[in-house]
Amino acid sequence: DMKVTQMPRYLIKRMGENVLLECGQDMSHETMYWYRQDPGLGLQLIYISYDVDSNSEGDIPKGYRVSRKKREHFSLILDSAKTNQTSVYFCASSLGQGNSDYTFGSGTRLLVI
Amino acid sequence: GDSVTQTEGLVTVTEGLPVKLNCTYQTTYLTIAFFWYVQYLNEAPQVLLKSSTDNKRTEHQGFHATLHKSSSSFHLQKSSAQLSDSALYYCALSSSGSWQLIFGSGTQLTVMP
């Protein structure tokens, strides 16, 4: 069953704490993405990864960093979380360039208090 | 750069009536594919429709859309809305020169009994 798995599903953190969101895929997709979703703003691209250790900033990278050491695994890190980073975070993967669609994970709902 | 516009943030329709969600785009590339994603409450976005052929109708789950390059549009339609169609719908563009989908801001469809 081809899928993207995100952990954890729900997370509550205090302001200033570090946050690690993890994402895995079993389709050997080269390209992976992190998005955040906020009401009225749609899906905003944080980072894109073209393959292992080949990452690029998306539209809103400030306050985030990523790590991809294995093709099937892509992590999003928030160093010193802020309340305005409260959001739903989605990971996705695709075959990459061209008309490839995304497979999304189920999302991580992060609350920073 | 590429852009996708969904003019309605919220659409409300009565069950059994037709519904149309608008999507227009701007792109500088010739080879493109279009997608409609649907996101049910507390779930991940998933592909509903995909098309890359001009003037060809694409159908799935009772929804249909036709890519019209002459008017830069890919509107989503259904002849008879169902309560279960209530969801957030995203239009997205994939161009040959890019590794990422360009998403519209989304349209929340609510079907009322």
mmCIF file of N, CA, C and O in Angstrom, chain A residues 14-100:
data_model
loop_
_atom_site.group_PDB
_atom_site.id
_atom_site.type_symbol
_atom_site.label_atom_id
_atom_site.label_comp_id
_atom_site.label_asym_id
_atom_site.label_seq_id
_atom_site.Cartn_x
_atom_site.Cartn_y
_atom_site.Cartn_z
ATOM 1 N N ARG A 14 5.531 24.027 24.037
ATOM 2 C CA ARG A 14 5.613 25.372 24.604
ATOM 3 C C ARG A 14 6.516 26.238 23.747
ATOM 4 O O ARG A 14 7.452 25.741 23.100
ATOM 5 N N MET A 15 6.231 27.502 23.736
ATOM 6 C CA MET A 15 7.048 28.454 22.993
ATOM 7 C C MET A 15 8.507 28.324 23.413
ATOM 8 O O MET A 15 8.815 28.239 24.616
ATOM 9 N N GLY A 16 9.400 28.269 22.440
ATOM 10 C CA GLY A 16 10.816 28.142 22.718
ATOM 11 C C GLY A 16 11.326 26.714 22.679
ATOM 12 O O GLY A 16 12.545 26.495 22.628
ATOM 13 N N GLU A 17 10.444 25.747 22.711
ATOM 14 C CA GLU A 17 10.874 24.354 22.623
ATOM 15 C C GLU A 17 11.207 23.985 21.178
ATOM 16 O O GLU A 17 10.717 24.612 20.233
ATOM 17 N N ASN A 18 12.019 22.965 21.018
ATOM 18 C CA ASN A 18 12.323 22.458 19.689
ATOM 19 C C ASN A 18 11.276 21.425 19.281
ATOM 20 O O ASN A 18 10.748 20.686 20.117
ATOM 21 N N VAL A 19 10.976 21.417 17.992
ATOM 22 C CA VAL A 19 9.949 20.527 17.470
ATOM 23 C C VAL A 19 10.518 19.723 16.300
ATOM 24 O O VAL A 19 11.193 20.284 15.428
ATOM 25 N N LEU A 20 10.234 18.438 16.314
ATOM 26 C CA LEU A 20 10.655 17.563 15.222
ATOM 27 C C LEU A 20 9.424 16.877 14.652
ATOM 28 O O LEU A 20 8.725 16.155 15.361
ATOM 29 N N LEU A 21 9.164 17.110 13.363
ATOM 30 C CA LEU A 21 8.085 16.436 12.664
ATOM 31 C C LEU A 21 8.707 15.480 11.660
ATOM 32 O O LEU A 21 9.594 15.861 10.894
ATOM 33 N N GLU A 22 8.188 14.257 11.655
ATOM 34 C CA GLU A 22 8.813 13.249 10.815
ATOM 35 C C GLU A 22 7.856 12.751 9.738
ATOM 36 O O GLU A 22 6.637 12.703 9.936
ATOM 37 N N CYS A 23 8.443 12.378 8.613
ATOM 38 C CA CYS A 23 7.663 11.937 7.464
ATOM 39 C C CYS A 23 8.394 10.814 6.765
ATOM 40 O O CYS A 23 9.606 10.911 6.526
ATOM 41 N N GLY A 24 7.665 9.772 6.416
ATOM 42 C CA GLY A 24 8.239 8.660 5.675
ATOM 43 C C GLY A 24 7.359 8.265 4.508
ATOM 44 O O GLY A 24 6.140 8.456 4.550
ATOM 45 N N GLN A 25 8.001 7.760 3.454
ATOM 46 C CA GLN A 25 7.244 7.278 2.293
ATOM 47 C C GLN A 25 7.853 5.982 1.795
ATOM 48 O O GLN A 25 9.058 5.767 1.903
ATOM 49 N N ASP A 26 6.988 5.129 1.247
ATOM 50 C CA ASP A 26 7.424 3.800 0.813
ATOM 51 C C ASP A 26 7.342 3.629 -0.698
ATOM 52 O O ASP A 26 7.217 2.500 -1.198
ATOM 53 N N MET A 27 7.404 4.732 -1.442
ATOM 54 C CA MET A 27 7.242 4.672 -2.888
ATOM 55 C C MET A 27 8.547 4.975 -3.634
ATOM 56 O O MET A 27 8.542 5.103 -4.855
ATOM 57 N N SER A 28 9.627 5.153 -2.903
ATOM 58 C CA SER A 28 10.928 5.512 -3.497
ATOM 59 C C SER A 28 10.866 6.801 -4.309
ATOM 60 O O SER A 28 11.625 6.981 -5.267
ATOM 61 N N HIS A 29 9.949 7.690 -3.919
ATOM 62 C CA HIS A 29 9.873 8.981 -4.595
ATOM 63 C C HIS A 29 11.110 9.815 -4.294
ATOM 64 O O HIS A 29 11.572 9.884 -3.149
ATOM 65 N N GLU A 30 11.622 10.464 -5.332
ATOM 66 C CA GLU A 30 12.790 11.315 -5.136
ATOM 67 C C GLU A 30 12.430 12.613 -4.418
ATOM 68 O O GLU A 30 13.186 13.114 -3.603
ATOM 69 N N THR A 31 11.291 13.172 -4.761
ATOM 70 C CA THR A 31 10.956 14.515 -4.306
ATOM 71 C C THR A 31 9.970 14.470 -3.146
ATOM 72 O O THR A 31 8.962 13.767 -3.196
ATOM 73 N N MET A 32 10.277 15.243 -2.130
ATOM 74 C CA MET A 32 9.404 15.343 -0.960
ATOM 75 C C MET A 32 9.236 16.804 -0.569
ATOM 76 O O MET A 32 10.083 17.649 -0.910
ATOM 77 N N TYR A 33 8.150 17.074 0.137
ATOM 78 C CA TYR A 33 7.768 18.452 0.425
ATOM 79 C C TYR A 33 7.240 18.565 1.860
ATOM 80 O O TYR A 33 6.678 17.616 2.405
ATOM 81 N N TRP A 34 7.384 19.746 2.414
ATOM 82 C CA TRP A 34 6.689 20.125 3.633
ATOM 83 C C TRP A 34 5.857 21.371 3.350
ATOM 84 O O TRP A 34 6.348 22.365 2.803
ATOM 85 N N TYR A 35 4.579 21.274 3.739
ATOM 86 C CA TYR A 35 3.645 22.379 3.621
ATOM 87 C C TYR A 35 3.045 22.667 4.997
ATOM 88 O O TYR A 35 2.950 21.783 5.845
ATOM 89 N N ARG A 36 2.594 23.897 5.169
ATOM 90 C CA ARG A 36 1.732 24.189 6.293
ATOM 91 C C ARG A 36 0.405 24.709 5.741
ATOM 92 O O ARG A 36 0.362 25.317 4.652
ATOM 93 N N GLN A 37 -0.651 24.439 6.492
ATOM 94 C CA GLN A 37 -1.976 24.810 6.042
ATOM 95 C C GLN A 37 -2.657 25.616 7.134
ATOM 96 O O GLN A 37 -2.809 25.145 8.263
ATOM 97 N N ASP A 38 -3.067 26.808 6.776
ATOM 98 C CA ASP A 38 -3.768 27.683 7.703
ATOM 99 C C ASP A 38 -5.075 28.138 7.054
ATOM 100 O O ASP A 38 -5.128 28.329 5.827
ATOM 101 N N PRO A 39 -6.112 28.330 7.842
ATOM 102 C CA PRO A 39 -7.414 28.747 7.285
ATOM 103 C C PRO A 39 -7.291 30.006 6.434
ATOM 104 O O PRO A 39 -6.700 31.001 6.848
ATOM 105 N N GLY A 40 -7.829 29.936 5.233
ATOM 106 C CA GLY A 40 -7.813 31.081 4.328
ATOM 107 C C GLY A 40 -6.517 31.278 3.557
ATOM 108 O O GLY A 40 -6.478 32.082 2.621
ATOM 109 N N LEU A 41 -5.471 30.559 3.946
ATOM 110 C CA LEU A 41 -4.173 30.719 3.269
ATOM 111 C C LEU A 41 -3.814 29.525 2.399
ATOM 112 O O LEU A 41 -2.818 29.560 1.683
ATOM 113 N N GLY A 42 -4.556 28.477 2.499
ATOM 114 C CA GLY A 42 -4.290 27.316 1.668
ATOM 115 C C GLY A 42 -3.020 26.597 2.088
ATOM 116 O O GLY A 42 -2.617 26.619 3.256
ATOM 117 N N LEU A 43 -2.387 25.963 1.133
ATOM 118 C CA LEU A 43 -1.163 25.193 1.373
ATOM 119 C C LEU A 43 0.044 26.061 1.019
ATOM 120 O O LEU A 43 0.178 26.516 -0.112
ATOM 121 N N GLN A 44 0.903 26.259 1.977
ATOM 122 C CA GLN A 44 2.105 27.069 1.758
ATOM 123 C C GLN A 44 3.342 26.174 1.828
ATOM 124 O O GLN A 44 3.526 25.461 2.818
ATOM 125 N N LEU A 45 4.181 26.253 0.803
ATOM 126 C CA LEU A 45 5.365 25.395 0.716
ATOM 127 C C LEU A 45 6.474 25.918 1.615
ATOM 128 O O LEU A 45 6.920 27.059 1.477
ATOM 129 N N ILE A 46 6.960 25.047 2.495
ATOM 130 C CA ILE A 46 8.032 25.429 3.409
ATOM 131 C C ILE A 46 9.389 25.029 2.805
ATOM 132 O O ILE A 46 10.292 25.856 2.685
ATOM 133 N N TYR A 47 9.520 23.760 2.481
ATOM 134 C CA TYR A 47 10.753 23.251 1.898
ATOM 135 C C TYR A 47 10.420 22.161 0.885
ATOM 136 O O TYR A 47 9.410 21.468 1.000
ATOM 137 N N ILE A 48 11.324 22.009 -0.072
ATOM 138 C CA ILE A 48 11.256 20.926 -1.035
ATOM 139 C C ILE A 48 12.596 20.188 -1.010
ATOM 140 O O ILE A 48 13.652 20.819 -0.876
ATOM 141 N N SER A 49 12.513 18.886 -1.120
ATOM 142 C CA SER A 49 13.732 18.076 -1.160
ATOM 143 C C SER A 49 13.747 17.264 -2.448
ATOM 144 O O SER A 49 12.804 16.533 -2.735
ATOM 145 N N TYR A 50 14.831 17.399 -3.219
ATOM 146 C CA TYR A 50 14.913 16.713 -4.508
ATOM 147 C C TYR A 50 15.485 15.298 -4.354
ATOM 148 O O TYR A 50 15.303 14.453 -5.240
ATOM 149 N N ASP A 51 16.194 15.091 -3.284
ATOM 150 C CA ASP A 51 16.763 13.778 -2.963
ATOM 151 C C ASP A 51 17.569 13.931 -1.677
ATOM 152 O O ASP A 51 17.538 14.996 -1.049
ATOM 153 N N VAL A 52 18.307 12.895 -1.303
ATOM 154 C CA VAL A 52 19.081 12.936 -0.063
ATOM 155 C C VAL A 52 20.030 14.140 -0.073
ATOM 156 O O VAL A 52 20.741 14.370 -1.064
ATOM 157 N N ASP A 53 19.980 14.921 0.995
ATOM 158 C CA ASP A 53 20.849 16.088 1.195
ATOM 159 C C ASP A 53 20.771 17.090 0.037
ATOM 160 O O ASP A 53 21.749 17.800 -0.246
ATOM 161 N N SER A 54 19.627 17.183 -0.602
ATOM 162 C CA SER A 54 19.417 18.137 -1.696
ATOM 163 C C SER A 54 18.088 18.842 -1.461
ATOM 164 O O SER A 54 17.044 18.453 -2.001
ATOM 165 N N ASN A 55 18.161 19.898 -0.649
ATOM 166 C CA ASN A 55 16.959 20.573 -0.199
ATOM 167 C C ASN A 55 16.952 22.023 -0.663
ATOM 168 O O ASN A 55 18.005 22.641 -0.833
ATOM 169 N N SER A 56 15.761 22.562 -0.809
ATOM 170 C CA SER A 56 15.634 23.925 -1.281
ATOM 171 C C SER A 56 14.497 24.625 -0.536
ATOM 172 O O SER A 56 13.480 24.000 -0.219
ATOM 173 N N GLU A 57 14.694 25.895 -0.258
ATOM 174 C CA GLU A 57 13.652 26.656 0.428
ATOM 175 C C GLU A 57 12.413 26.809 -0.458
ATOM 176 O O GLU A 57 12.507 26.979 -1.672
ATOM 177 N N GLY A 58 11.280 26.771 0.212
ATOM 178 C CA GLY A 58 10.030 27.055 -0.473
ATOM 179 C C GLY A 58 9.657 28.517 -0.294
ATOM 180 O O GLY A 58 10.514 29.391 -0.251
ATOM 181 N N ASP A 59 8.381 28.753 -0.130
ATOM 182 C CA ASP A 59 7.898 30.131 -0.040
ATOM 183 C C ASP A 59 7.998 30.729 1.360
ATOM 184 O O ASP A 59 8.110 31.938 1.518
ATOM 185 N N ILE A 60 7.955 29.882 2.393
ATOM 186 C CA ILE A 60 7.966 30.392 3.776
ATOM 187 C C ILE A 60 8.939 29.598 4.647
ATOM 188 O O ILE A 60 8.565 28.995 5.633
ATOM 189 N N PRO A 61 10.235 29.601 4.339
ATOM 190 C CA PRO A 61 11.189 28.771 5.081
ATOM 191 C C PRO A 61 11.632 29.333 6.428
ATOM 192 O O PRO A 61 12.205 28.599 7.238
ATOM 193 N N LYS A 62 11.362 30.596 6.699
ATOM 194 C CA LYS A 62 11.886 31.229 7.902
ATOM 195 C C LYS A 62 11.341 30.554 9.152
ATOM 196 O O LYS A 62 10.128 30.387 9.301
ATOM 197 N N GLY A 63 12.271 30.180 10.039
ATOM 198 C CA GLY A 63 11.886 29.528 11.283
ATOM 199 C C GLY A 63 11.866 28.019 11.191
ATOM 200 O O GLY A 63 11.569 27.351 12.186
ATOM 201 N N TYR A 64 12.183 27.480 10.016
ATOM 202 C CA TYR A 64 12.162 26.033 9.799
ATOM 203 C C TYR A 64 13.484 25.575 9.181
ATOM 204 O O TYR A 64 14.162 26.338 8.504
ATOM 205 N N ARG A 65 13.801 24.330 9.427
ATOM 206 C CA ARG A 65 14.871 23.680 8.675
ATOM 207 C C ARG A 65 14.477 22.230 8.474
ATOM 208 O O ARG A 65 13.565 21.722 9.110
ATOM 209 N N VAL A 66 15.165 21.582 7.535
ATOM 210 C CA VAL A 66 14.802 20.216 7.182
ATOM 211 C C VAL A 66 16.037 19.335 7.152
ATOM 212 O O VAL A 66 17.167 19.809 7.111
ATOM 213 N N SER A 67 15.763 18.036 7.153
ATOM 214 C CA SER A 67 16.835 17.055 7.062
ATOM 215 C C SER A 67 16.335 15.866 6.253
ATOM 216 O O SER A 67 15.245 15.352 6.512
ATOM 217 N N ARG A 68 17.160 15.458 5.289
ATOM 218 C CA ARG A 68 16.834 14.253 4.528
ATOM 219 C C ARG A 68 18.109 13.447 4.335
ATOM 220 O O ARG A 68 18.922 13.749 3.456
ATOM 221 N N LYS A 69 18.276 12.445 5.139
ATOM 222 C CA LYS A 69 19.456 11.582 5.111
ATOM 223 C C LYS A 69 19.197 10.251 4.421
ATOM 224 O O LYS A 69 20.129 9.543 4.030
ATOM 225 N N LYS A 70 17.926 9.912 4.282
ATOM 226 C CA LYS A 70 17.530 8.731 3.521
ATOM 227 C C LYS A 70 16.406 9.144 2.584
ATOM 228 O O LYS A 70 15.592 10.015 2.921
ATOM 229 N N ARG A 71 16.334 8.514 1.404
ATOM 230 C CA ARG A 71 15.336 8.917 0.425
ATOM 231 C C ARG A 71 13.923 8.812 0.992
ATOM 232 O O ARG A 71 13.063 9.630 0.683
ATOM 233 N N GLU A 72 13.677 7.819 1.838
ATOM 234 C CA GLU A 72 12.316 7.579 2.296
ATOM 235 C C GLU A 72 11.923 8.407 3.504
ATOM 236 O O GLU A 72 10.789 8.312 3.963
ATOM 237 N N HIS A 73 12.822 9.244 4.008
ATOM 238 C CA HIS A 73 12.547 9.937 5.256
ATOM 239 C C HIS A 73 12.899 11.412 5.150
ATOM 240 O O HIS A 73 14.010 11.773 4.710
ATOM 241 N N PHE A 74 11.960 12.283 5.581
ATOM 242 C CA PHE A 74 12.144 13.728 5.463
ATOM 243 C C PHE A 74 11.619 14.377 6.736
ATOM 244 O O PHE A 74 10.449 14.208 7.081
ATOM 245 N N SER A 75 12.487 15.106 7.430
ATOM 246 C CA SER A 75 12.117 15.697 8.716
ATOM 247 C C SER A 75 12.027 17.206 8.624
ATOM 248 O O SER A 75 12.791 17.845 7.891
ATOM 249 N N LEU A 76 11.112 17.758 9.390
ATOM 250 C CA LEU A 76 10.961 19.209 9.531
ATOM 251 C C LEU A 76 11.274 19.571 10.972
ATOM 252 O O LEU A 76 10.724 18.965 11.897
ATOM 253 N N ILE A 77 12.155 20.538 11.147
ATOM 254 C CA ILE A 77 12.594 20.926 12.489
ATOM 255 C C ILE A 77 12.262 22.398 12.723
ATOM 256 O O ILE A 77 12.543 23.254 11.872
ATOM 257 N N LEU A 78 11.667 22.655 13.876
ATOM 258 C CA LEU A 78 11.414 24.017 14.320
ATOM 259 C C LEU A 78 12.311 24.257 15.521
ATOM 260 O O LEU A 78 12.127 23.631 16.577
ATOM 261 N N ASP A 79 13.309 25.082 15.358
ATOM 262 C CA ASP A 79 14.189 25.429 16.469
ATOM 263 C C ASP A 79 13.573 26.595 17.227
ATOM 264 O O ASP A 79 13.392 27.665 16.660
ATOM 265 N N SER A 80 13.233 26.367 18.483
ATOM 266 C CA SER A 80 12.621 27.405 19.308
ATOM 267 C C SER A 80 11.272 27.834 18.723
ATOM 268 O O SER A 80 11.132 28.908 18.126
ATOM 269 N N ALA A 81 10.293 26.971 18.897
ATOM 270 C CA ALA A 81 8.976 27.180 18.288
ATOM 271 C C ALA A 81 8.326 28.478 18.763
ATOM 272 O O ALA A 81 8.497 28.916 19.910
ATOM 273 N N LYS A 82 7.568 29.053 17.855
ATOM 274 C CA LYS A 82 6.837 30.282 18.130
ATOM 275 C C LYS A 82 5.341 30.020 18.014
ATOM 276 O O LYS A 82 4.903 29.115 17.297
ATOM 277 N N THR A 83 4.560 30.847 18.680
ATOM 278 C CA THR A 83 3.109 30.635 18.662
ATOM 279 C C THR A 83 2.538 30.757 17.253
ATOM 280 O O THR A 83 1.544 30.087 16.930
ATOM 281 N N ASN A 84 3.175 31.579 16.410
ATOM 282 C CA ASN A 84 2.641 31.722 15.048
ATOM 283 C C ASN A 84 2.999 30.539 14.151
ATOM 284 O O ASN A 84 2.670 30.535 12.958
ATOM 285 N N GLN A 85 3.666 29.542 14.712
ATOM 286 C CA GLN A 85 3.917 28.315 13.972
ATOM 287 C C GLN A 85 2.867 27.247 14.285
ATOM 288 O O GLN A 85 2.960 26.107 13.800
ATOM 289 N N THR A 86 1.887 27.610 15.071
ATOM 290 C CA THR A 86 0.727 26.747 15.266
ATOM 291 C C THR A 86 0.024 26.578 13.929
ATOM 292 O O THR A 86 -0.352 27.556 13.287
ATOM 293 N N SER A 87 -0.114 25.331 13.501
ATOM 294 C CA SER A 87 -0.655 25.083 12.169
ATOM 295 C C SER A 87 -0.823 23.578 11.972
ATOM 296 O O SER A 87 -0.502 22.776 12.842
ATOM 297 N N VAL A 88 -1.320 23.232 10.801
ATOM 298 C CA VAL A 88 -1.328 21.836 10.367
ATOM 299 C C VAL A 88 -0.233 21.681 9.326
ATOM 300 O O VAL A 88 -0.189 22.442 8.347
ATOM 301 N N TYR A 89 0.640 20.721 9.547
ATOM 302 C CA TYR A 89 1.774 20.500 8.657
ATOM 303 C C TYR A 89 1.577 19.216 7.860
ATOM 304 O O TYR A 89 1.295 18.160 8.420
ATOM 305 N N PHE A 90 1.719 19.361 6.550
ATOM 306 C CA PHE A 90 1.583 18.213 5.663
ATOM 307 C C PHE A 90 2.904 17.925 4.960
ATOM 308 O O PHE A 90 3.571 18.837 4.455
ATOM 309 N N CYS A 91 3.222 16.665 4.929
ATOM 310 C CA CYS A 91 4.329 16.171 4.130
ATOM 311 C C CYS A 91 3.746 15.550 2.866
ATOM 312 O O CYS A 91 2.625 15.009 2.887
ATOM 313 N N ALA A 92 4.474 15.626 1.768
ATOM 314 C CA ALA A 92 4.020 15.021 0.524
ATOM 315 C C ALA A 92 5.222 14.498 -0.243
ATOM 316 O O ALA A 92 6.357 14.937 -0.019
ATOM 317 N N SER A 93 4.963 13.568 -1.144
ATOM 318 C CA SER A 93 6.027 13.077 -2.016
ATOM 319 C C SER A 93 5.496 12.958 -3.434
ATOM 320 O O SER A 93 4.284 12.854 -3.661
ATOM 321 N N SER A 94 6.426 12.982 -4.395
ATOM 322 C CA SER A 94 6.042 12.822 -5.792
ATOM 323 C C SER A 94 7.220 12.282 -6.588
ATOM 324 O O SER A 94 8.359 12.262 -6.116
ATOM 325 N N LEU A 95 6.922 11.882 -7.821
ATOM 326 C CA LEU A 95 7.988 11.416 -8.707
ATOM 327 C C LEU A 95 8.887 12.551 -9.138
ATOM 328 O O LEU A 95 10.000 12.330 -9.611
ATOM 329 N N GLY A 96 8.382 13.800 -9.028
ATOM 330 C CA GLY A 96 9.232 14.934 -9.310
ATOM 331 C C GLY A 96 8.755 15.736 -10.503
ATOM 332 O O GLY A 96 7.578 15.967 -10.680
ATOM 333 N N GLN A 97 9.662 16.147 -11.330
ATOM 334 C CA GLN A 97 9.395 17.090 -12.405
ATOM 335 C C GLN A 97 8.361 16.573 -13.391
ATOM 336 O O GLN A 97 8.281 15.389 -13.661
ATOM 337 N N GLY A 98 7.578 17.536 -13.896
ATOM 338 C CA GLY A 98 6.576 17.167 -14.878
ATOM 339 C C GLY A 98 5.198 17.112 -14.289
ATOM 340 O O GLY A 98 4.908 17.815 -13.330
ATOM 341 N N ASN A 99 4.359 16.266 -14.813
ATOM 342 C CA ASN A 99 2.964 16.250 -14.402
ATOM 343 C C ASN A 99 2.681 15.230 -13.315
ATOM 344 O O ASN A 99 1.668 14.550 -13.331
ATOM 345 N N SER A 100 3.576 15.145 -12.363
ATOM 346 C CA SER A 100 3.402 14.183 -11.272
ATOM 347 C C SER A 100 2.545 14.760 -10.171
ATOM 348 O O SER A 100 2.752 15.893 -9.744
#
